Coordinates of C-alpha atoms and ligand atoms in Angstrom, one line a residue:
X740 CA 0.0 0.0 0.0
X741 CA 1.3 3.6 -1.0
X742 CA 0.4 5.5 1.8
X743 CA 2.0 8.9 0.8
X744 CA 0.1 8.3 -2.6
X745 CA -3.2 7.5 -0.5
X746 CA -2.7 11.1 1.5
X747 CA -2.1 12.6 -1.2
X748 CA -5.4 11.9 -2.7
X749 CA -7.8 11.7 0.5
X750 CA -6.8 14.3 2.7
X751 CA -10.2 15.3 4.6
X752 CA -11.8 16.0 7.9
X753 CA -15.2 16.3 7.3
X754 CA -19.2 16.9 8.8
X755 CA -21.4 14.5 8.5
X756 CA -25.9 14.4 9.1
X757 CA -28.7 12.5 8.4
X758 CA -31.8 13.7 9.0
X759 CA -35.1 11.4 9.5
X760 CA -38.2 13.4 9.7
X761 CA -42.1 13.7 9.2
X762 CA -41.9 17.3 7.0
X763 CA -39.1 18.4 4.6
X764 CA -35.9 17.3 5.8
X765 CA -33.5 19.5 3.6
X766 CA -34.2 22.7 5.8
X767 CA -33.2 20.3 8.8
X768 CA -29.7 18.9 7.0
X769 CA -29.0 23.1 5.8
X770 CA -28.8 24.3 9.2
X771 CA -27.0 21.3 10.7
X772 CA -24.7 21.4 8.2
X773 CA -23.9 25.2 8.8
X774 CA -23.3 24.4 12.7
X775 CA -20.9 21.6 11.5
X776 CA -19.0 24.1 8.8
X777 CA -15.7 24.5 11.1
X778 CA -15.3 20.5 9.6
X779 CA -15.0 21.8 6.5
X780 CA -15.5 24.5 4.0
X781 CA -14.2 23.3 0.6
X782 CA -17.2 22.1 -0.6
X783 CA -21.0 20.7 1.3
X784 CA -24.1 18.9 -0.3
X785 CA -27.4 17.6 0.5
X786 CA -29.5 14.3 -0.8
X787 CA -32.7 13.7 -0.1
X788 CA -35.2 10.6 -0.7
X789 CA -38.1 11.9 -2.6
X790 CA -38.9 8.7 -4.8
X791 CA -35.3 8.7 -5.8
X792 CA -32.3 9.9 -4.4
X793 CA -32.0 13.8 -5.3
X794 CA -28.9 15.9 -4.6
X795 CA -27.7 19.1 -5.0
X796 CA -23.7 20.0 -4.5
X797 CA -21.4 22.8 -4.9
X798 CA -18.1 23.7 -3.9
X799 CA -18.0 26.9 -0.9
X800 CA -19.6 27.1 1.7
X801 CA -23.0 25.8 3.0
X802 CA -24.8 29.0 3.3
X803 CA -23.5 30.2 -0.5
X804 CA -24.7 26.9 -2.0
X805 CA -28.1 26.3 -1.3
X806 CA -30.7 29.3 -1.0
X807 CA -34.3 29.2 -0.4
X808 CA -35.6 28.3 -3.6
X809 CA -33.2 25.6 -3.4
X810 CA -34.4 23.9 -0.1
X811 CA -37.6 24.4 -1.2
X812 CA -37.5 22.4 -4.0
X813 CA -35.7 19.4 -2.7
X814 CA -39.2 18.0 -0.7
X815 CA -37.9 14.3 0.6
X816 CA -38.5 13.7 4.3
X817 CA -34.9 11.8 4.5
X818 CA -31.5 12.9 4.0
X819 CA -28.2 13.5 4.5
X820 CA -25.4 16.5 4.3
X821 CA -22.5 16.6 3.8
X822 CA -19.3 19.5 4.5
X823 CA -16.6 18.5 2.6
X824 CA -12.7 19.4 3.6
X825 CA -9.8 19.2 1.4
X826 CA -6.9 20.8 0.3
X827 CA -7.8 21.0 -3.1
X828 CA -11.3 19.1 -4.6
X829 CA -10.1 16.9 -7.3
X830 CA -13.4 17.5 -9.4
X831 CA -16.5 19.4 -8.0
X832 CA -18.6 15.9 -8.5
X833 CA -16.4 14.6 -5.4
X834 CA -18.4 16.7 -3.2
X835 CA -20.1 14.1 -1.2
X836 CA -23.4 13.0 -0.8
X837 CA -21.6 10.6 -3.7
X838 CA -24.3 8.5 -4.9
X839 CA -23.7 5.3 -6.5
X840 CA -27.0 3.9 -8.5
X841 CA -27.3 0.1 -9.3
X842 CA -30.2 -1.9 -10.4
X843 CA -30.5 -2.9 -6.3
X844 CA -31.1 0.6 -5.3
X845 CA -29.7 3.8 -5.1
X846 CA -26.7 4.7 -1.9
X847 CA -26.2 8.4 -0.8
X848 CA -22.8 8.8 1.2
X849 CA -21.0 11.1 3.1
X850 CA -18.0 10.4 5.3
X851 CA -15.9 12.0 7.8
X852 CA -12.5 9.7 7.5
X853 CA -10.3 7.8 5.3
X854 CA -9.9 3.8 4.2
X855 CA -6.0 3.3 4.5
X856 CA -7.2 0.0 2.2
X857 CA -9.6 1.7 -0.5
X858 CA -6.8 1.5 -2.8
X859 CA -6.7 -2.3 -2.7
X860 CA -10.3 -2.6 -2.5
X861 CA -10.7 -0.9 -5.8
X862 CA -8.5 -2.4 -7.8
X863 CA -10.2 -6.2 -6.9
X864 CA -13.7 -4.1 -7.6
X865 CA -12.5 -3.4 -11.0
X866 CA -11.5 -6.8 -11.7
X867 CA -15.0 -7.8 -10.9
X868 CA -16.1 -5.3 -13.6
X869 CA -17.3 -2.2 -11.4
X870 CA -16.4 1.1 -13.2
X871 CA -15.3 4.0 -11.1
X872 CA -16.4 7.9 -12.4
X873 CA -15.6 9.4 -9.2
X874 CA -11.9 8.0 -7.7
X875 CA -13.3 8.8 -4.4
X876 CA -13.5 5.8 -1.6
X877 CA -17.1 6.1 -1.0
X878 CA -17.3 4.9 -4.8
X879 CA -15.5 1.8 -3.3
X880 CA -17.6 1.5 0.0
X881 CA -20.6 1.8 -2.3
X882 CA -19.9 -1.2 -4.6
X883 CA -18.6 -3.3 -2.0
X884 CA -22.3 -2.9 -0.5
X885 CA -24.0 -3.3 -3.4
X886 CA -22.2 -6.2 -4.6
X887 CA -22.8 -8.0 -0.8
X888 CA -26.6 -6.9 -0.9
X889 CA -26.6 -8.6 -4.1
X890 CA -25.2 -12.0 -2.6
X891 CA -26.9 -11.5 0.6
X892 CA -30.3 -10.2 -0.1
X893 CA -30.7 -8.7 3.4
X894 CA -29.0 -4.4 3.8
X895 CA -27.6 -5.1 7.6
X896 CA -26.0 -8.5 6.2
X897 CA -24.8 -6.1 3.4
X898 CA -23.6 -3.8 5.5
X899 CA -21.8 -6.2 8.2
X900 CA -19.7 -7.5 5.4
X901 CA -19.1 -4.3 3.9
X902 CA -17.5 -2.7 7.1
X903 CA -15.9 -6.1 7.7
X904 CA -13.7 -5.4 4.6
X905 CA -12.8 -1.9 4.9
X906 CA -9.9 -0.3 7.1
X907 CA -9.7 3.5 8.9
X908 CA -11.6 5.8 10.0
X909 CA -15.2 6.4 9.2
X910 CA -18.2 8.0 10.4
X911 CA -21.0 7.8 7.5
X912 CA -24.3 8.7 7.3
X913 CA -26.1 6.8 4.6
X914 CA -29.2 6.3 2.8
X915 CA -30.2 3.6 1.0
X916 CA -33.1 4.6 -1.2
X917 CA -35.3 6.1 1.5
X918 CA -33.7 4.6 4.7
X919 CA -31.5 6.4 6.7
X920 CA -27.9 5.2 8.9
X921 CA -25.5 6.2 10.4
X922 CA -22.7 4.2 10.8
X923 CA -19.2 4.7 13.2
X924 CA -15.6 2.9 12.6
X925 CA -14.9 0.3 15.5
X926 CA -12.1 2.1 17.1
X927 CA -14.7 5.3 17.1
X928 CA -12.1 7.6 15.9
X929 CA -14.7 10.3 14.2
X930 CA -17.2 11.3 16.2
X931 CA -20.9 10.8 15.9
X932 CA -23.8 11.1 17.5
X933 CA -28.3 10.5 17.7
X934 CA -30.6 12.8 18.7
X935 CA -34.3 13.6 18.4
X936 CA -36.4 16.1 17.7
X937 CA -39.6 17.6 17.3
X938 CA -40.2 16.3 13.8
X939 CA -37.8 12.9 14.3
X940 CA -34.3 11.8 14.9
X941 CA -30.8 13.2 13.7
X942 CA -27.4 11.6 13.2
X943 CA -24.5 14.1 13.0
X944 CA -20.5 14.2 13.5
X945 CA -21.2 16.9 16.3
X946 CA -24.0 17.7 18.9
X947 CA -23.7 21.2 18.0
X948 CA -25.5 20.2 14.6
X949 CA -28.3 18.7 17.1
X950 CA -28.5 22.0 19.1
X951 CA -29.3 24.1 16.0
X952 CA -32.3 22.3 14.9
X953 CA -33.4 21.9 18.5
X954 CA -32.8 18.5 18.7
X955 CA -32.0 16.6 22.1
X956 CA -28.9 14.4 21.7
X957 CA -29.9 10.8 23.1
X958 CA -26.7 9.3 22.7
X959 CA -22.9 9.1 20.7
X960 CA -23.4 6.1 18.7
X961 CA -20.9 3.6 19.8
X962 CA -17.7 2.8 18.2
X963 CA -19.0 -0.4 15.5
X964 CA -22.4 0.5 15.7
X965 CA -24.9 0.8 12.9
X966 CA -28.0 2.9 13.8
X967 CA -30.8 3.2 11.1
X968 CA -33.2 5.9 12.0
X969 CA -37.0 6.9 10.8
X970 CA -39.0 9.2 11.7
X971 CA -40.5 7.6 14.6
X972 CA -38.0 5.7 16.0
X973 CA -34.5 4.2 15.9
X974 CA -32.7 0.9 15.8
X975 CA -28.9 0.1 16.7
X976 CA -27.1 -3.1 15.2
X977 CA -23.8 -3.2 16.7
X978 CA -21.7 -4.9 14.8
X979 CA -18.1 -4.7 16.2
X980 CA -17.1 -5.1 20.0
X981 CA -13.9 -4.3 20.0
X982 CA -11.4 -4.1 23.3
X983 CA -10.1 -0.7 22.9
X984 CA -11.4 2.2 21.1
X985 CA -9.3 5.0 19.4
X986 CA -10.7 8.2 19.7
X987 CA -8.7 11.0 18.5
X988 CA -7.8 13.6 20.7
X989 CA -7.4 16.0 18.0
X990 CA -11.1 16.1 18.0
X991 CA -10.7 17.6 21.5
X992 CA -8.1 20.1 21.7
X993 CA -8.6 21.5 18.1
X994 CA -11.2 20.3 15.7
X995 CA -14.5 19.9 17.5
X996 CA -16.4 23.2 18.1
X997 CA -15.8 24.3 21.7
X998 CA -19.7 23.4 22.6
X999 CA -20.0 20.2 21.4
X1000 CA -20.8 16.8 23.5
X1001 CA -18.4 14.3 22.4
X1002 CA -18.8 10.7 24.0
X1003 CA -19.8 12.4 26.7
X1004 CA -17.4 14.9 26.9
X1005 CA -18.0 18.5 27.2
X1006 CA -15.1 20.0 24.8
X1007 CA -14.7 23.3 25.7
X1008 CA -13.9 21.8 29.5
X1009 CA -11.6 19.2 27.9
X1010 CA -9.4 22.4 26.7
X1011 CA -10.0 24.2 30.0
X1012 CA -8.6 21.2 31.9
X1013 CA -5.3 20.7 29.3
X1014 CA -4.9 24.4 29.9
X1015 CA -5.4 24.2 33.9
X1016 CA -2.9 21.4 33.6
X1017 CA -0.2 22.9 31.2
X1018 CA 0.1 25.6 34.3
X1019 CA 1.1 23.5 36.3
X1020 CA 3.2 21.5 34.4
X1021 CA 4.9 24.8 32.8
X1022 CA 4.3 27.5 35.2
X1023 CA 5.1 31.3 33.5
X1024 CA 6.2 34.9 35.6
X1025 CA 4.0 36.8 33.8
X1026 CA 1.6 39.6 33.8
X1027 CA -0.8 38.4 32.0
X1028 CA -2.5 35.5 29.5
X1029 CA -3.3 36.1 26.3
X1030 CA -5.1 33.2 24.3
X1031 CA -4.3 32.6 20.2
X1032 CA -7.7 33.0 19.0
X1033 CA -9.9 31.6 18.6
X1034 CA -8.0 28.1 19.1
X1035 CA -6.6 28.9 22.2
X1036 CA -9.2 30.1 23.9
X1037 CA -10.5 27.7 26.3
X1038 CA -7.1 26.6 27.0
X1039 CA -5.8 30.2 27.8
X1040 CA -9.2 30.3 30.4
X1041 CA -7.6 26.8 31.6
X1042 CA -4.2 28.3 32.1
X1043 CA -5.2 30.9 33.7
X1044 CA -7.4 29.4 36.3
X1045 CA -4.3 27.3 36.9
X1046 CA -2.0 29.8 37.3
X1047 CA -3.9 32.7 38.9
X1048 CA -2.6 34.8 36.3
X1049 CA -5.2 37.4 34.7
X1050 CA -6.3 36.8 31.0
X1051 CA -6.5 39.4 28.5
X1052 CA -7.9 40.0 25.0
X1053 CA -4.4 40.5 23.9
X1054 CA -4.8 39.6 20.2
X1055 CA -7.8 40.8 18.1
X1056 CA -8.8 38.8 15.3
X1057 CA -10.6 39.8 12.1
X1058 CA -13.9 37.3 12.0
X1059 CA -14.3 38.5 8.0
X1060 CA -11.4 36.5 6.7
X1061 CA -13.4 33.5 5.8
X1062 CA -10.6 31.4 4.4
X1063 CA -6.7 32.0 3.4
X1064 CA -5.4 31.2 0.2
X1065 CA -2.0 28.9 0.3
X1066 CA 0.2 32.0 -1.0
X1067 CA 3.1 31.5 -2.9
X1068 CA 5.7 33.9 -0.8
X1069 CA 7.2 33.9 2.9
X1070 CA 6.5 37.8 2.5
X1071 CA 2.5 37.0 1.5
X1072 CA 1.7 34.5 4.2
X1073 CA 3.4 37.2 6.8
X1074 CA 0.5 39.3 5.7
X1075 CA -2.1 36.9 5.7
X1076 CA -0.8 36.2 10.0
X1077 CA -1.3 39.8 10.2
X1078 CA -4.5 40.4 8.2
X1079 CA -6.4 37.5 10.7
X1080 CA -4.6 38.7 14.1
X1081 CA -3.6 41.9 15.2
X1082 CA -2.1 42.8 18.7
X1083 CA -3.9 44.9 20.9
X1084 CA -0.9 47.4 21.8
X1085 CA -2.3 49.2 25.2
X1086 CA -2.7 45.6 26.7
X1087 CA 0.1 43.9 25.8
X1088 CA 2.8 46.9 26.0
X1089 CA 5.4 46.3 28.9
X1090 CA 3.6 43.2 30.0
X1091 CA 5.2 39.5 30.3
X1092 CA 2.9 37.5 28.1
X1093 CA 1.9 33.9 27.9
X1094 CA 0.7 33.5 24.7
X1095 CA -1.6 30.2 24.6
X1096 CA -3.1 27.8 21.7
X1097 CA -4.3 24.5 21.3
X1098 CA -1.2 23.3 19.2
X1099 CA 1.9 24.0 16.5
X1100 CA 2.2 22.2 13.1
X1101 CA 4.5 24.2 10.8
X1102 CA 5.1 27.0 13.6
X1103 CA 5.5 29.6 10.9
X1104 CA 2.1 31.0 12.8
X1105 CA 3.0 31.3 16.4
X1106 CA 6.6 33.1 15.6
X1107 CA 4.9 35.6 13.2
X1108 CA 2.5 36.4 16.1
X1109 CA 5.5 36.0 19.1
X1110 CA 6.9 38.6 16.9
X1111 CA 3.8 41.2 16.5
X1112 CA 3.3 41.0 20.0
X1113 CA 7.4 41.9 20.7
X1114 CA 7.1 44.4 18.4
X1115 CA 3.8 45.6 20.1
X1116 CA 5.6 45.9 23.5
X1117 CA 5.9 42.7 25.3
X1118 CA 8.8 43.0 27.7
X1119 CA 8.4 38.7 27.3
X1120 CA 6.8 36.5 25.5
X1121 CA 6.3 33.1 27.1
X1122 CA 4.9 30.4 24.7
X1123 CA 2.3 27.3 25.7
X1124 CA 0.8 24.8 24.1
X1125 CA -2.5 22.6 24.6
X1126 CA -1.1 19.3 22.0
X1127 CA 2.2 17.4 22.9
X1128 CA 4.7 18.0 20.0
X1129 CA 3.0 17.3 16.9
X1130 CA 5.6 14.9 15.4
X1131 CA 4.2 11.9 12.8
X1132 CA 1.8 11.9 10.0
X1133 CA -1.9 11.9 10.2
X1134 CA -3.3 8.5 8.3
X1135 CA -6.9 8.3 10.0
X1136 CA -8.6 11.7 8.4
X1137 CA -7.0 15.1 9.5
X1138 CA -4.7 17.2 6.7
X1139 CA -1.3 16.2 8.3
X1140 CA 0.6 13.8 6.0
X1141 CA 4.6 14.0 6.1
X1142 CA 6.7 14.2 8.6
X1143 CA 8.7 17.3 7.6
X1144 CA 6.0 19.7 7.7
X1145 CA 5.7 19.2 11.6
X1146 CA 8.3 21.5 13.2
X1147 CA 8.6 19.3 16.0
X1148 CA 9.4 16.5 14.2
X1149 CA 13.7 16.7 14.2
X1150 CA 14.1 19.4 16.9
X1151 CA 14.2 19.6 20.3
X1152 CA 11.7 22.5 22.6
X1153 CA 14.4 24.4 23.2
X1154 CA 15.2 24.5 19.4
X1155 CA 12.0 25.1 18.8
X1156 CA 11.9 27.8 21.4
X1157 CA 14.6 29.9 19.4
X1158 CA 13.0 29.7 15.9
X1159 CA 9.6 31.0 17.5
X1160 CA 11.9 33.5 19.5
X1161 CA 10.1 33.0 22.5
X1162 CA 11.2 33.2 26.2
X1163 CA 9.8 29.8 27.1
X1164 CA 8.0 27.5 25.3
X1165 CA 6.4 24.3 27.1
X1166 CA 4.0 21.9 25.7
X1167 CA 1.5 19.5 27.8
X1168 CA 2.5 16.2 28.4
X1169 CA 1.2 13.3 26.9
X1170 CA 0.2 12.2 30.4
X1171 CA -1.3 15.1 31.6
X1172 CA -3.4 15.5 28.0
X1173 CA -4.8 12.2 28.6
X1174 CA -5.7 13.1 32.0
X1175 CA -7.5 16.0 31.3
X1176 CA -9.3 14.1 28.2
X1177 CA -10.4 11.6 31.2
X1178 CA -10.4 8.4 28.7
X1179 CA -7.9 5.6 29.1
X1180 CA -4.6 5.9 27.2
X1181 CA -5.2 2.9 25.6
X1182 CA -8.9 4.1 24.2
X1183 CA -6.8 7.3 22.5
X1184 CA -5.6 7.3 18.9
X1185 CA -2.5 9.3 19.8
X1186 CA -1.1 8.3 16.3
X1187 CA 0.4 12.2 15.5
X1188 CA 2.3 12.8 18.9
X1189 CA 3.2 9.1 20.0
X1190 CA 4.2 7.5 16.0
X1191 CA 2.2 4.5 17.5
X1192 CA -1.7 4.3 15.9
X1193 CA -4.2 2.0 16.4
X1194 CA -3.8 0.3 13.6
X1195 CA -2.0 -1.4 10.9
X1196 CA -0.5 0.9 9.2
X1197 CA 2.9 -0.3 7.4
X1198 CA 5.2 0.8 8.1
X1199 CA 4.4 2.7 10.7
X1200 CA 4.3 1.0 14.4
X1201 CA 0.9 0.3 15.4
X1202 CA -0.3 0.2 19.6
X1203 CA -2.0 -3.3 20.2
X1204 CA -1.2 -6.4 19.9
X1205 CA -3.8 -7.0 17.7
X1206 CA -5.1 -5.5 14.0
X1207 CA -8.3 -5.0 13.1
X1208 CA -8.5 -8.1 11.2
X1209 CA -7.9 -10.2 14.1
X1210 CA -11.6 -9.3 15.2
X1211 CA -13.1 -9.6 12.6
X1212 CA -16.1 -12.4 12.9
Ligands
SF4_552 S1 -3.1 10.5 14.2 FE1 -3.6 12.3 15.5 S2 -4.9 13.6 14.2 FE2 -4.9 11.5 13.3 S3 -6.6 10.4 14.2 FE3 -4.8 10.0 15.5 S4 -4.9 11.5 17.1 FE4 -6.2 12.2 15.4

């Protein structure tokens, strides 16, 4: 398996819904889907069951891609959304819902992950005479189900073999003509999560998708579970048990909205308690804290709670840069740090500073802004950080895919601590993050800071004894 070759095409972190309901559901899946748009804003779609599967996608965001006339005229009562994330969309038809349409019955997709095996699963497809349009791995997961439904005759059978054959991470929601599912990876790495409301039940990667529709969350849906929802009720099939689960932290300290739920877990007090915990693993002399925003938010509250040490607005960010462009010079990207954060100069001059955010990939970021807040007036500027150094790829679904692009990867803190020209620098611990995420270590993907994931993946060292394949049934 080519795994730089596989990141290369799937990079993604995505939002996922489904929506059962006894009116229209595509108002329902619109405004989920705009709660879950921090999970993506390349791209977003919607598919609905109105005597057939009809969809509509478009690359942007959620709220530029479907208007009122639009909504109005998709009528089914069952659907699901999708928010797509990528570096750069291969072809606009990639934007998921994909749809795959066979003489069984038609399957709307969309999935918040990546199959390490799709590659492999495709090629034997195509032996078998399946012809691929789209080159995305839903494409794959839907043949594989239609081909088992085929031999099978029964959808749950279908499905049990299906997720018996792939390998990653995956939370889907599907529909199958005009039921819904939603479906989460054994090792529940992507979040996911049922709730009910007024007009029926929700799925949906976040419960912040549930809050906007009004929609009380009932439960996550557990790691290897299948739940198939309708308007009146739902049912759970769980189809993997295994011994550990996987969740990523990631989720936690950066890419879950602040006010989610996730299994069980408040997030924003998640980041609070990393940021209590970094004081006291890295205590700062300083005036006062100053959070990154908005990452760094909750963990700035945290540290400062920890460390008795005021907090301050500090940095002022523009909210009307939706999105920044990958530019081509050092010089350009300096601007675009500058354009989305500013320094407050009358709180930060002659102050010791603890600047605080959730984590560092590249680090070009946090020395452009320990440098705008020097040149603001900072007598120091102390450095601290909510993620253990971010060393090793990403292979289970978030856009971090070679090892050189992490500047923790081949230096030490203190080297790090000079490039970002910062007094001190200190990260959390590994310990004291999986403390404050209150989950067993071993129920953690900690793939990115440890090099060890929860899974087969050659050739990188994987955490249990066992693979995947060793439970299957
Ligand atoms: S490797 Fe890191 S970012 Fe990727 S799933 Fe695991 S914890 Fe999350």
């Amino acid at each position: 398996m080519n795994i730089q070759k596989l990141q290369h095409r799937f990079k993604e972190r995505c939002g996922v819904v489904a929506i059962a309901s006894k009116s229209k559901a595509s108002n329902y899946i619109y405004y989920s889907l705009r709660a879950l748009q921090h999970r993506g804003q390349e791209a977003a779609g919607i598919s609905v069951f109105n005597k057939k599967i009809e969809s509509h996608k478009g690359i942007g965001l959620v709220a530029n891609i479907f208007d009122d006339e639009k909504l109005k005229s998709m009528k089914g009562r069952n659907g699901i959304g999708h928010t797509y994330y990528s570096i750069k969309l291969s072809k606009p038809e990639n934007a998921q819902p994909t749809i795959i349409k066979t003489e069984a019955g038609e399957v709307a997709l969309a999935h918040n992950g990546i199959l390490i095996n799709a590659e492999k699963l495709r090629k034997r497809l195509k032996r078998k005479g399946h012809e691929f349009e789209l080159g995305c791995e839903e494409e794959v997961v839907g043949y594989l189900l239609i081909d088992h439904l085929n031999s099978s005759g029964d959808l749950i059978n279908a499905l049990k073999r299906t997720l018996n054959e792939i390998e990653g991470s995956y939370s889907f929601t599907m529909m199958f003509n005009n039921r819904i599912f939603g479906i989460r990876d054994p090792l529940g790495i992507k979040p996911l999560c049922l709730g009910k409301f007024a007009d029926g039940y929700i799925i949906a990667s976040e419960s912040v998708a549930l809050d906007v529709i009004g929609a009380k969350m009932i439960r996550d849906v557990a790691p290897g579970e299948v739940v198939e929802i309708t308007s009146k009720d739902y049912k759970s099939h769980q189809l993997f048990n295994l011994k550990h689960r996987a969740h990523c932290f990631f989720e936690y300290t950066y890419f879950a909205r602040g006010d989610s739920i996730i299994d069980e877990r408040c997030v924003y007090e998640i980041r609070k308690r990393v940021g209590w915990r970094l004081a006291k693993e890295h205590p700062a002399h300083a005036d006062i804290i100053i959070p990154v925003p908005d990452s760094g938010r909750a963990h700035a509250f945290g540290f400062s709670l920890g460390s008795g040490i005021p907090l301050a607005e500090g940095l002022m960010k523009n909210r009307y840069i939706a999105r920044t462009f990958i530019m081509p010079s050092q010089k350009l990207r300096e601007i675009t740090v500058r354009e989305k954060v500013n320094p407050i100069k009358c709180e930060v001059e002659d102050k010791r500073v603890v600047l605080v955010d959730d984590s560092i990939v590249r680090g070009t970021t946090m020395k452009r802004i320990v440098d705008m807040v020097r040149e603001a007036g900072a007598s120091e500027v102390h450095v601290r950080i909510g993620t253990p150094p971010l060393i090793s790829p990403c292979y289970l679904g978030i856009d971090m895919t070679t090892r050189d692009q992490f500047i923790a990867h081949d230096r030490t803190v203190e080297e790090i601590r000079e490039i970002l020209n910062a007094d001190s620098l200190g990260y959390i611990s590994i310990e004291g993050l999986v403390e404050a995420l209150q989950f067993s270590k071993d129920d953690l993907c900690l793939g990115c800071v440890t090099e060890k994931y929860p899974m087969d993946i050659p050739p990188e060292k994987h955490r249990f004894q066992h693979t995947l394949k060793e439970y299957r049934y």
